[in-house]
Structure formats: structure tokens, C-alpha cells
mmCIF file of C-alpha atoms and ligand atoms in Angstrom:
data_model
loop_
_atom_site.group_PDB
_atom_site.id
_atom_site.type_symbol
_atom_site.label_atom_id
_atom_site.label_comp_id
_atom_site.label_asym_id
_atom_site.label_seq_id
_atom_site.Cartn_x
_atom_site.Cartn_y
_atom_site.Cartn_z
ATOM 1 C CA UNK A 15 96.132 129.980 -221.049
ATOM 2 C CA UNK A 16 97.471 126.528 -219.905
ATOM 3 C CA UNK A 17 99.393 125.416 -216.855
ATOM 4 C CA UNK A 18 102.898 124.435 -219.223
ATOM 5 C CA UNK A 19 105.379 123.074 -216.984
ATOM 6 C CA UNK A 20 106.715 120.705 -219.684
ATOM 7 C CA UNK A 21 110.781 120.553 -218.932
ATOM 8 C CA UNK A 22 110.856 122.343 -216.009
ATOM 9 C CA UNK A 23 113.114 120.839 -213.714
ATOM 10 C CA UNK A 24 111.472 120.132 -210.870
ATOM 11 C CA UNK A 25 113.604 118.924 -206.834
ATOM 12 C CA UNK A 26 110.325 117.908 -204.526
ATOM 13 C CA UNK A 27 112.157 116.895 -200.877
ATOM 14 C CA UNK A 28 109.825 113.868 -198.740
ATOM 15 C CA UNK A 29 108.675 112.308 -202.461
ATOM 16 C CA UNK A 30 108.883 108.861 -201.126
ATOM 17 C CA UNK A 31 105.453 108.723 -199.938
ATOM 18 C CA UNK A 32 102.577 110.904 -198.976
ATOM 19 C CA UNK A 33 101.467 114.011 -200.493
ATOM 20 C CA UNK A 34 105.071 114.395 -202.216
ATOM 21 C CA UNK A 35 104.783 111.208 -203.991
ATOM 22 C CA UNK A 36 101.232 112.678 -205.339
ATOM 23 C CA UNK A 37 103.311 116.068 -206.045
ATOM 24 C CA UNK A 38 106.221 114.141 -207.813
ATOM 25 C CA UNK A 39 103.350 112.486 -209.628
ATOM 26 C CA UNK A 40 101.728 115.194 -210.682
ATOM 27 C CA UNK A 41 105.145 117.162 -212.245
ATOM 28 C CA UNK A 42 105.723 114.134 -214.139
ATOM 29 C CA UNK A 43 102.371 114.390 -215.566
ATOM 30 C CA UNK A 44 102.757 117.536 -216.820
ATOM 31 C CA UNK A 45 106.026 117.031 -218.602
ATOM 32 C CA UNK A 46 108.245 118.297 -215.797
ATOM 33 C CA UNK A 47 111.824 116.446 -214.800
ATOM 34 C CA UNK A 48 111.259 115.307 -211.524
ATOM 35 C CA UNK A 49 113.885 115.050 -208.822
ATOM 36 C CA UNK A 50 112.989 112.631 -205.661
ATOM 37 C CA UNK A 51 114.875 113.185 -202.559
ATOM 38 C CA UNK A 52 113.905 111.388 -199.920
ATOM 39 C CA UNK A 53 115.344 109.604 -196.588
ATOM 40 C CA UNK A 54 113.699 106.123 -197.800
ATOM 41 C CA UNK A 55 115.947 104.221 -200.911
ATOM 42 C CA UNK A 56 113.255 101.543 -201.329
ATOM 43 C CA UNK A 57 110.481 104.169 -201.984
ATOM 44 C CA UNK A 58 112.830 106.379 -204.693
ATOM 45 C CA UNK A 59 113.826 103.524 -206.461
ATOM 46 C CA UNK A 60 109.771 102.760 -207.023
ATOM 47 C CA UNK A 61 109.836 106.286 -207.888
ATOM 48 C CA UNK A 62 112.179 105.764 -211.177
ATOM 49 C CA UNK A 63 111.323 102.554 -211.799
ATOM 50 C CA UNK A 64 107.464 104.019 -212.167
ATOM 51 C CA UNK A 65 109.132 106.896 -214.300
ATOM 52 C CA UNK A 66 107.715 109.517 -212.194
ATOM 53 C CA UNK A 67 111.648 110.405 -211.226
ATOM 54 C CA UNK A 68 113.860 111.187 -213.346
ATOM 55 C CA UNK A 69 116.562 110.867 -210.905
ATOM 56 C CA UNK A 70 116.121 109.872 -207.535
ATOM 57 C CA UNK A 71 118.370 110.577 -204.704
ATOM 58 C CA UNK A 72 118.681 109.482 -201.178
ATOM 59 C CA UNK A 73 119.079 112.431 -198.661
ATOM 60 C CA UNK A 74 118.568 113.521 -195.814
ATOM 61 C CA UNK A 75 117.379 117.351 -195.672
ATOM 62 C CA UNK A 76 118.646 118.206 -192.067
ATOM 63 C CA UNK A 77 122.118 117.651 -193.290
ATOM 64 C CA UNK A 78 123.530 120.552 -195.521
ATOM 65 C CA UNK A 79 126.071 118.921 -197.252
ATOM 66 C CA UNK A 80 123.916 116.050 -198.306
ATOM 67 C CA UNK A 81 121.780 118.712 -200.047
ATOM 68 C CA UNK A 82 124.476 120.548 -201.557
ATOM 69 C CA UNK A 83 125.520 117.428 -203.401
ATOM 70 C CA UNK A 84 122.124 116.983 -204.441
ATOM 71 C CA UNK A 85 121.575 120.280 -206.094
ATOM 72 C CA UNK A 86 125.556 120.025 -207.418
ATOM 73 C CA UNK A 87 124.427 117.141 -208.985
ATOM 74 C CA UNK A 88 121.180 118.621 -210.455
ATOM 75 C CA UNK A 89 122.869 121.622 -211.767
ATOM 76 C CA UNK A 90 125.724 118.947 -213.596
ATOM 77 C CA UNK A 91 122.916 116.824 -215.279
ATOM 78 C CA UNK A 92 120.608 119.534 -215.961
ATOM 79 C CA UNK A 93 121.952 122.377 -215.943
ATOM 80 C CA UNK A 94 119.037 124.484 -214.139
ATOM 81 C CA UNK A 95 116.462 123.811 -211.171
ATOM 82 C CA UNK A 96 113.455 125.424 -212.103
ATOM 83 C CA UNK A 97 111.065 124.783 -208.986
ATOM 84 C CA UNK A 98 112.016 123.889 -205.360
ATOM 85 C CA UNK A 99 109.259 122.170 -203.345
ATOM 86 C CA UNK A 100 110.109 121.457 -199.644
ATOM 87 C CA UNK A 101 107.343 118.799 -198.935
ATOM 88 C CA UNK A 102 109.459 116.687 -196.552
ATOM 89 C CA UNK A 103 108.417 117.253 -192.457
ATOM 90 C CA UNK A 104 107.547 115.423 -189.637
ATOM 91 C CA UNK A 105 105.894 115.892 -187.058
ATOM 92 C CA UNK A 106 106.043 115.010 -182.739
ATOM 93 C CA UNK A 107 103.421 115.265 -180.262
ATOM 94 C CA UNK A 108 103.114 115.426 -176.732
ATOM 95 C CA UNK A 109 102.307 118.411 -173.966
ATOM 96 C CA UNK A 110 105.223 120.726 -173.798
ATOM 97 C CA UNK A 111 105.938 120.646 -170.478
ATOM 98 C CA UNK A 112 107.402 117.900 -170.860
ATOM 99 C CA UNK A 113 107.967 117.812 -174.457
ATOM 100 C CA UNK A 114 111.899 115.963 -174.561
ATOM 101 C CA UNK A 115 113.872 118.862 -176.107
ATOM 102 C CA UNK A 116 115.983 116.650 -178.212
ATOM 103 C CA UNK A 117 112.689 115.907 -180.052
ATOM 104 C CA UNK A 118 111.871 119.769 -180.637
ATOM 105 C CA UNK A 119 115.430 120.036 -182.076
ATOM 106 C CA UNK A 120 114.508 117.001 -184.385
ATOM 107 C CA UNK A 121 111.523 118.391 -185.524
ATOM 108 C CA UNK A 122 113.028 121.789 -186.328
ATOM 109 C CA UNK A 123 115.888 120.283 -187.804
ATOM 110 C CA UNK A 124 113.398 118.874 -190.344
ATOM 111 C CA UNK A 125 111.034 121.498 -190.725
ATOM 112 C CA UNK A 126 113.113 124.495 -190.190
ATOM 113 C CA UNK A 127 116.400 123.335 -191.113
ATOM 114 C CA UNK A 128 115.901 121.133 -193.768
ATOM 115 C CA UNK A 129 113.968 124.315 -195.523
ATOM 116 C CA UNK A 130 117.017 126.051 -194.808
ATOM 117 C CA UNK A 131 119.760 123.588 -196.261
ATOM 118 C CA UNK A 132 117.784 123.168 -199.711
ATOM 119 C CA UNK A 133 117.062 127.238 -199.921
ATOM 120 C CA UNK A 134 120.913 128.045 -199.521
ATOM 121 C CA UNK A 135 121.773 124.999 -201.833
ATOM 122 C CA UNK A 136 119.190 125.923 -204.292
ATOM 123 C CA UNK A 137 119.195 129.848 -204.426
ATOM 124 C CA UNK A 138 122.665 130.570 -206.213
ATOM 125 C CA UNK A 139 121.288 128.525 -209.362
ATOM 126 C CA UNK A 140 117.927 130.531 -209.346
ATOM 127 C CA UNK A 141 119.740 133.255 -209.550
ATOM 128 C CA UNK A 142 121.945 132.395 -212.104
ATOM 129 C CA UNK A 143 119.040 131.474 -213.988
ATOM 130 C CA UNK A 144 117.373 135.063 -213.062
ATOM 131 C CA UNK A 145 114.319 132.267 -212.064
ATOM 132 C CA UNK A 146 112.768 130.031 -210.389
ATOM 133 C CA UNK A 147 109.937 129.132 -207.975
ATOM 134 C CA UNK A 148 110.100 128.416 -204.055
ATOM 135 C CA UNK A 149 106.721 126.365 -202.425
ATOM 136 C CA UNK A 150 107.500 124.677 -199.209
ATOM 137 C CA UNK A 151 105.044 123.004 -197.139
ATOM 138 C CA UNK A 152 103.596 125.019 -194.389
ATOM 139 C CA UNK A 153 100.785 123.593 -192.276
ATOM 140 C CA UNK A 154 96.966 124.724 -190.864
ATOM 141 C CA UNK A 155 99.086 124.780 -187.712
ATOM 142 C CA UNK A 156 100.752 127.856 -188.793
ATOM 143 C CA UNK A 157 97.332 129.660 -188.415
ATOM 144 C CA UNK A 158 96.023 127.715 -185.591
ATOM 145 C CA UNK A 159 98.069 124.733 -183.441
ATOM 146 C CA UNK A 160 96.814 121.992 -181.797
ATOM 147 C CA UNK A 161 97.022 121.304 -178.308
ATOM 148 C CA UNK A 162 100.156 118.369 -177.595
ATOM 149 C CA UNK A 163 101.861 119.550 -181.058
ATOM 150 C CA UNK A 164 103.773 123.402 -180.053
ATOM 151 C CA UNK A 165 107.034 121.894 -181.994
ATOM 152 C CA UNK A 166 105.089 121.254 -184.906
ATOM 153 C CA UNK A 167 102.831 124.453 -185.351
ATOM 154 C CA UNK A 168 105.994 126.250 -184.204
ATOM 155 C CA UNK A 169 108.284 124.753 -186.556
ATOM 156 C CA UNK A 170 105.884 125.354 -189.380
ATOM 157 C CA UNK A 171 105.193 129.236 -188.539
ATOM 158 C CA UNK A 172 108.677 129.274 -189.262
ATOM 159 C CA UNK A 173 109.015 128.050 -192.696
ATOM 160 C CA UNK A 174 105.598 130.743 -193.484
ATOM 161 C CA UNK A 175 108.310 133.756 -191.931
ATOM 162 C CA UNK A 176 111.177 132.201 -194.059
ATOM 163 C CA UNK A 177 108.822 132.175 -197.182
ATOM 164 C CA UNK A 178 107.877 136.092 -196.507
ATOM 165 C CA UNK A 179 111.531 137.370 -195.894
ATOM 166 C CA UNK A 180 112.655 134.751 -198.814
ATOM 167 C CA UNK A 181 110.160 136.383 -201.417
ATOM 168 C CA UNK A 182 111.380 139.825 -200.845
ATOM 169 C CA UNK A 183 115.328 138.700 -200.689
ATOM 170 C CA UNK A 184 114.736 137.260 -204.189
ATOM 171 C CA UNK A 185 111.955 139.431 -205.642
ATOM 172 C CA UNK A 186 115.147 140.681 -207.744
ATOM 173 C CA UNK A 187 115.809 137.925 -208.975
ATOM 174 C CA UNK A 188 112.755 136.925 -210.292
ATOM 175 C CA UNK A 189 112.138 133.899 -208.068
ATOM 176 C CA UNK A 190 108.656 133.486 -206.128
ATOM 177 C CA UNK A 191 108.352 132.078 -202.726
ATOM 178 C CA UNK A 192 105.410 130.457 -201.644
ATOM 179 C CA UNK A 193 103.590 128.522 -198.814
ATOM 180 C CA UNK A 194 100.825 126.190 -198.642
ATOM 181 C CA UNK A 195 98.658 125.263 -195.259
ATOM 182 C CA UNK A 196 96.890 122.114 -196.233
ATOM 183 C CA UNK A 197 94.394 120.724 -193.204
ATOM 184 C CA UNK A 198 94.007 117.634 -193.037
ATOM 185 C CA UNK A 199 95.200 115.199 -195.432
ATOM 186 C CA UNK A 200 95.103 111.090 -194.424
ATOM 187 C CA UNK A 201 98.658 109.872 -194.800
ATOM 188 C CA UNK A 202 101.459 107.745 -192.926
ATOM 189 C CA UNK A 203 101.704 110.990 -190.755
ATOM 190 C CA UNK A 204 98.959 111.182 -189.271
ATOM 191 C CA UNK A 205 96.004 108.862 -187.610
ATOM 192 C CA UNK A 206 92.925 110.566 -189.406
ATOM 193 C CA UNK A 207 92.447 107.207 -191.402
ATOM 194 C CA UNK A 208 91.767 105.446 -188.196
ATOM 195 C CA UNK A 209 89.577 107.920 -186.467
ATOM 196 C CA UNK A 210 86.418 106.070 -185.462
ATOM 197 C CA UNK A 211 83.353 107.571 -186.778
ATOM 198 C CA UNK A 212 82.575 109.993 -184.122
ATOM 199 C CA UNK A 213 85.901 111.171 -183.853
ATOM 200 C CA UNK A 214 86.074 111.946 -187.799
ATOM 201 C CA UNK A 215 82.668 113.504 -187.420
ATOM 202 C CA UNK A 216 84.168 115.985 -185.274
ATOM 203 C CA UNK A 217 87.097 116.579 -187.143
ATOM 204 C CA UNK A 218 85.365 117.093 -190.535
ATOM 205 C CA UNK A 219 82.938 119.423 -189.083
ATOM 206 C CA UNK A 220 85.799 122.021 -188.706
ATOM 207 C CA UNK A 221 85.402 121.617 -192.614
ATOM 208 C CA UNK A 222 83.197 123.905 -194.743
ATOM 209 C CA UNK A 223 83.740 121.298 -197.636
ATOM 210 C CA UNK A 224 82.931 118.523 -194.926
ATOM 211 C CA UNK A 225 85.600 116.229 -196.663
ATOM 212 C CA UNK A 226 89.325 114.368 -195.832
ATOM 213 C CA UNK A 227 91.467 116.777 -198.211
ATOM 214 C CA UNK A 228 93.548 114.516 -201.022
ATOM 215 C CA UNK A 229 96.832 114.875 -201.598
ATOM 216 C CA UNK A 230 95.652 115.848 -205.185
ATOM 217 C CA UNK A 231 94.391 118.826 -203.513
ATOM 218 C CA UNK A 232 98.300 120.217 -203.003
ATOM 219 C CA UNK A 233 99.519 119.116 -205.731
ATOM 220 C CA UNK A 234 97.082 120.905 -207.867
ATOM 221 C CA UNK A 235 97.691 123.840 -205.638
ATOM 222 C CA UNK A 236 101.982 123.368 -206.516
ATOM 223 C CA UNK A 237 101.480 122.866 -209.890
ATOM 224 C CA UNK A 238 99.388 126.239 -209.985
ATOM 225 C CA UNK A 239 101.855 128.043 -207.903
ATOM 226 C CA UNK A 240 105.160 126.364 -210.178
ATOM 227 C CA UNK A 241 103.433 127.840 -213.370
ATOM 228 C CA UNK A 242 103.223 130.709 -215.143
ATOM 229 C CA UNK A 243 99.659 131.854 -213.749
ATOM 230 C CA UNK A 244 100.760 132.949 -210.509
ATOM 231 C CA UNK A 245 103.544 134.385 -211.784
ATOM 232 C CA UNK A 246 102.660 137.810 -209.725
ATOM 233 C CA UNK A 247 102.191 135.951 -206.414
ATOM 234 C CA UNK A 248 105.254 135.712 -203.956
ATOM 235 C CA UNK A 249 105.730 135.790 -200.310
ATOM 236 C CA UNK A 250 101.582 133.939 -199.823
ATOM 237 C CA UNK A 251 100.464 131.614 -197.643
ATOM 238 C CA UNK A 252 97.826 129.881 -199.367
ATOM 239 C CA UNK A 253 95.269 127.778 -197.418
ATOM 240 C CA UNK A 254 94.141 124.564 -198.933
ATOM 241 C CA UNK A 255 92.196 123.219 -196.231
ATOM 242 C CA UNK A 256 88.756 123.009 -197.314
ATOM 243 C CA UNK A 257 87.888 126.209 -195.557
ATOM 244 C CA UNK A 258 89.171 124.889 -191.836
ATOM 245 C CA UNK A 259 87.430 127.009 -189.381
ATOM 246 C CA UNK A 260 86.333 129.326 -192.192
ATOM 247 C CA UNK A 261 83.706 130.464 -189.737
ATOM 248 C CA UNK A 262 83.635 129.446 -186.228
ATOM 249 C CA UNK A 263 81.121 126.701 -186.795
ATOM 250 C CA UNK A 264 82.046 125.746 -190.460
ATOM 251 C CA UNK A 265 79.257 122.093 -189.500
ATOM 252 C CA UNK A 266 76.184 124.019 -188.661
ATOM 253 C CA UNK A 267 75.449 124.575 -192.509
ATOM 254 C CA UNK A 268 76.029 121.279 -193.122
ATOM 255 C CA UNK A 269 73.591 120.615 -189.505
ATOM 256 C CA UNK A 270 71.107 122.412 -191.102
ATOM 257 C CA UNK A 271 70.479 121.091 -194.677
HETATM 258 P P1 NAI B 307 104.508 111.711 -194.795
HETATM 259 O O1 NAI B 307 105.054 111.405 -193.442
HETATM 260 O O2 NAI B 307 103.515 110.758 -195.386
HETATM 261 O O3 NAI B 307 105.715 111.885 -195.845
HETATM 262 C C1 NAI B 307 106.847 112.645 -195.513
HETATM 263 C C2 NAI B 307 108.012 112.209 -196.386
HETATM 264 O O4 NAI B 307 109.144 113.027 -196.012
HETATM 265 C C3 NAI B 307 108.411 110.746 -196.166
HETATM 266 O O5 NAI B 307 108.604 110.104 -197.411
HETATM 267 C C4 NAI B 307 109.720 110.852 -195.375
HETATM 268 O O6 NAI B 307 110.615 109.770 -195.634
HETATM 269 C C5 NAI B 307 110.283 112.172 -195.889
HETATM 270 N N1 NAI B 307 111.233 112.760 -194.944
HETATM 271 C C6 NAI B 307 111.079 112.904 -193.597
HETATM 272 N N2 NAI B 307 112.191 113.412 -193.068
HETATM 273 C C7 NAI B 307 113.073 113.602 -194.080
HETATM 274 C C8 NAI B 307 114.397 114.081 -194.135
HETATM 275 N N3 NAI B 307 115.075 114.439 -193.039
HETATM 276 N N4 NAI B 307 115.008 114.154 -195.349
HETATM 277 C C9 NAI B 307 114.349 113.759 -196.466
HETATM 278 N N5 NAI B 307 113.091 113.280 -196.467
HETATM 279 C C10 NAI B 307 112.456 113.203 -195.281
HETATM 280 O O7 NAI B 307 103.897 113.190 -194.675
HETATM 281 P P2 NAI B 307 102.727 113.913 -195.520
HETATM 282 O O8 NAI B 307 101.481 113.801 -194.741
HETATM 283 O O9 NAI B 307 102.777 113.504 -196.922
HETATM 284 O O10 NAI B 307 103.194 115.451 -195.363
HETATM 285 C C11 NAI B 307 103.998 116.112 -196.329
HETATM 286 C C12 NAI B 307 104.189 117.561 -195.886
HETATM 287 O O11 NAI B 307 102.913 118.203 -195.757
HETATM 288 C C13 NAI B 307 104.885 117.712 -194.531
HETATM 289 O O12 NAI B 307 105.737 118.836 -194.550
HETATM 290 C C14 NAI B 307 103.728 117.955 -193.589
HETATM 291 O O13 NAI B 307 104.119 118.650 -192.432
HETATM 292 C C15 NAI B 307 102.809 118.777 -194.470
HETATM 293 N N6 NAI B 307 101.415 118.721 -194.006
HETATM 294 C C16 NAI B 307 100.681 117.567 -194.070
HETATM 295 C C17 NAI B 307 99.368 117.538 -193.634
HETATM 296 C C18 NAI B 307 98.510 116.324 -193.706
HETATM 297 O O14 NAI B 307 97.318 116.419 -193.303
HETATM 298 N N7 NAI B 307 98.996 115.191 -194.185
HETATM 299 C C19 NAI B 307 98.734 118.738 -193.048
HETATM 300 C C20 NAI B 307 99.599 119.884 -193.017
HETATM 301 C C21 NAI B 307 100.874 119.868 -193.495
#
């Protein structure tokens, strides 16, 4: 049996950079029709000119009828959406005390929201089709947050409830809904690049593969979950972390070889 995703049509939200570029990447590699969305024009238009689009479009998630247009005019050119991957979120830190509420509402207008607005666009055409495959991005921070990021653990716990009530809404329907919690992946997001070497000691020794995860790592894990081998999974959260806090001290087997 063989991963065939080979004309699937596939919408992957935040594909400008990052681990959705690798995703976008990765569909195109396998054959899929790949549709970029993402806030940055510069970044989709390296997307088709690289061929890993198909058709790029700039838009931003948070605002519903932005998406709308963008599945209208996926359903007009192509006539089905097979698989949905909400990869685009940000993320704010600071204590929450004092966090400045207008950020929490940007960061769940992203994360929460912008999950929301593709879903409702996107759902009516799954149907239709009587298919189709749901994987947004969930986070490590839906298990456990970190201290000075509440908005962004909370936001994400959110899309792993929407995923569970989503894959039992559309269980009829034959469309799966799926999450993924990847750890900790060096991007544009976040400052693990520049960690000094003491600092990404620490940090990797949370790790019981002791290693940066690659954006490779999720997009193996979507390509997998868009597929026809986990056609029996629906409503999971998988964990592609590298075993983060596996066990309580993932470092001391690495400490003691
Ligand atoms: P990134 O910041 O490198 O890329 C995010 C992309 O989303 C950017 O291209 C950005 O322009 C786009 N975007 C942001 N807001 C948007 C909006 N309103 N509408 C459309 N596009 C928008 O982030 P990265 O690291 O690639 O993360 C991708 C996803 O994976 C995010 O949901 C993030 O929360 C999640 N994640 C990442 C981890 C990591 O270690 N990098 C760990 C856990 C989860």
C-alpha cells in the first residue's frame, strides 16, 4: 500500500513560509493540487512561480468572507477540495496579568477563528463530495503551556476541542478531522534558532529524540493523515514532538549513555 495523493486537491492556510511552505511542498510532491493562502503576496507568488502552488491566493484567515471567496473560487476551478490543512497561527507572549486583551483577541482570531472561517467555508463542499480530510495545526501547548504564552496554549486547546466535536459532526459524511501537536520546530515564529548553547541544551533535553523537530516531520505526519492509510482515524490529536516530556526526565537516558 502507497500513500497516493496524486490529484487531490489540496487548500494549506500560512503556506508562505514555515512548516506550511514544507507542507505545500510536500503535496506537490506527491502529485496533489496545491492551494497557498497566505497573508504575505511576495511569498505565494514564489510559491507558483516554484510550481509548488497551483494557485495561490492572498487571504487573510480571520476574515470570513475572504475565505469564502477562496474556497468559491476553489470549488469554480476545481470543482472539489479534497484536504483542508489549517497551518496558519501565530503566536503572543507575555504574563497574563497583564497580557493587553486586544492581543488575546488577535491571537484567537487567528488560531480559533481563522480555523473557524475555513471549516464553515470548506465543509458544504466535503459534503457534497461525501469526503474529505480536516488536519489543523494544534500545538505541544495544547497538552502542556508555557509560562508567558496562556493565549497561545489556550487558543490552541481550542482548535484540538473543535477537531473532536468536528470529527463526530462529519463522521457522516465521511470526512476525518484531525490534529497535530508538533514541539518544537525552528522557524520565523519562534527564537529556538538563536538559543545559545545552554539554553538549547535545556530545551532539547525535554526531547526523548534529543533533536530540533523539521518541518518535514509534519508534513510527513499530513501527508499520512490526508491519505488513505488513516482512513479510520478521526477526531486524534497526534503528537509529533519527538516524545516531549515522554517521561518526566526524557535527558537522563541520553545523561547516561
Ligand atoms: P510561521 O510564523 O513561520 O508561519 C506562519 C504562516 O502563517 C506565515 O506565512 C504567516 O504569513 C501565515 N499567517 C499568519 N496569520 C495569517 C492569517 N491571518 N491569514 C493567513 N495566513 C496567516 O509559523 P510556523 O512555525 O511555520 O507554524 C505553523 C503552524 O504550526 C502554526 O499554527 C503554529 O502555531 C504551529 N506550531 C508550530 C510550532 C513550531 O515549533 N514551529 C510548534 C507548535 C505548533
Amino acid at each position: 500500500m502507497q500513500i497516493d495523493l496524486s490529484g487531490r486537491v489540496v487548500l494549506v492556510t500560512g503556506a508562505g513560509r514555515g512548516i506550511g511552505r514544507t507542507i505545500a511542498e510536500a503535496f506537490a510532491g506527491e502529485g496533489s493540487t496545491v492551494v497557498a493562502l497566505d497573508l504575505d503576496p511576495g511569498a505565494l507568488a514564489a510559491l507558483e512561480a516554484e510550481s509548488i502552488a497551483d494557485l495561490a491566493l492572498t487571504c487573510d484567515i480571520t476574515d470570513p468572507e475572504q475565505v469564502r471567496d477562496a474556497v468559491a473560487t476553489i470549488e469554480e476551478r476545481y470543482g472539489r477540495l479534497d484536504v483542508l490543512i489549517n497551518n496558519a497561527g501565530i503566536n503572543a507572549e507575555g504574563p497574563l496579568e497583564s497580557f493587553d486583551p486586544a492581543l488575546w483577541d488577535t491571537v484567537f482570531a487567528v488560531n480559533v477563528r481563522g480555523v473557524l472561517n475555513t471549516c464553515q467555508a470548506a465543509i458544504p463542499l466535503m459534503k457534497k463530495q461525501g469526503s474529505g480530510r480536516i488536519i489543523n495545526a494544534a500545538s505541544f501547548a495544547a497538552i502542556i503551556p508555557s509560562v508567558d504564552a496562556a493565549a497561545y496554549g489556550a487558543s490552541k486547546a481550542a482548535v484540538v476541542q473543535m477537531t473532536r466535536v468536528l470529527a463526530s459532526e462529519l463522521g457522516p459524511w465521511g470526512i476525518t478531522v484531525n490534529a497535530y501537536a508538533p514541539g518544537m520546530i525552528p522557524t520565523a515564529m519562534n527564537g529556538f534558532a538563536a538559543l545559545d548553547e545552554e539554553a538549547a541544551a535545556t530545551k532539547l533535553d525535554q526531547l526523548s529524540l534529543r533533536r530540533w523537530g523539521l518541518p518535514e516531520d509534519v508534513a510527513n505526519l499530513c501527508l499520512f493523515l490526508a491519505g488513505d492509510l488513516s482512513s479510520y482515524i478521526t477526531g486524534a490529536l497526534l503528537d509529533v514532538s519527538g516524545g516531549k516530556f515522554a517521561t518526566q526526565d526524557p535527558g537522563a537516558a541520553w545523561r547516561a549513555l
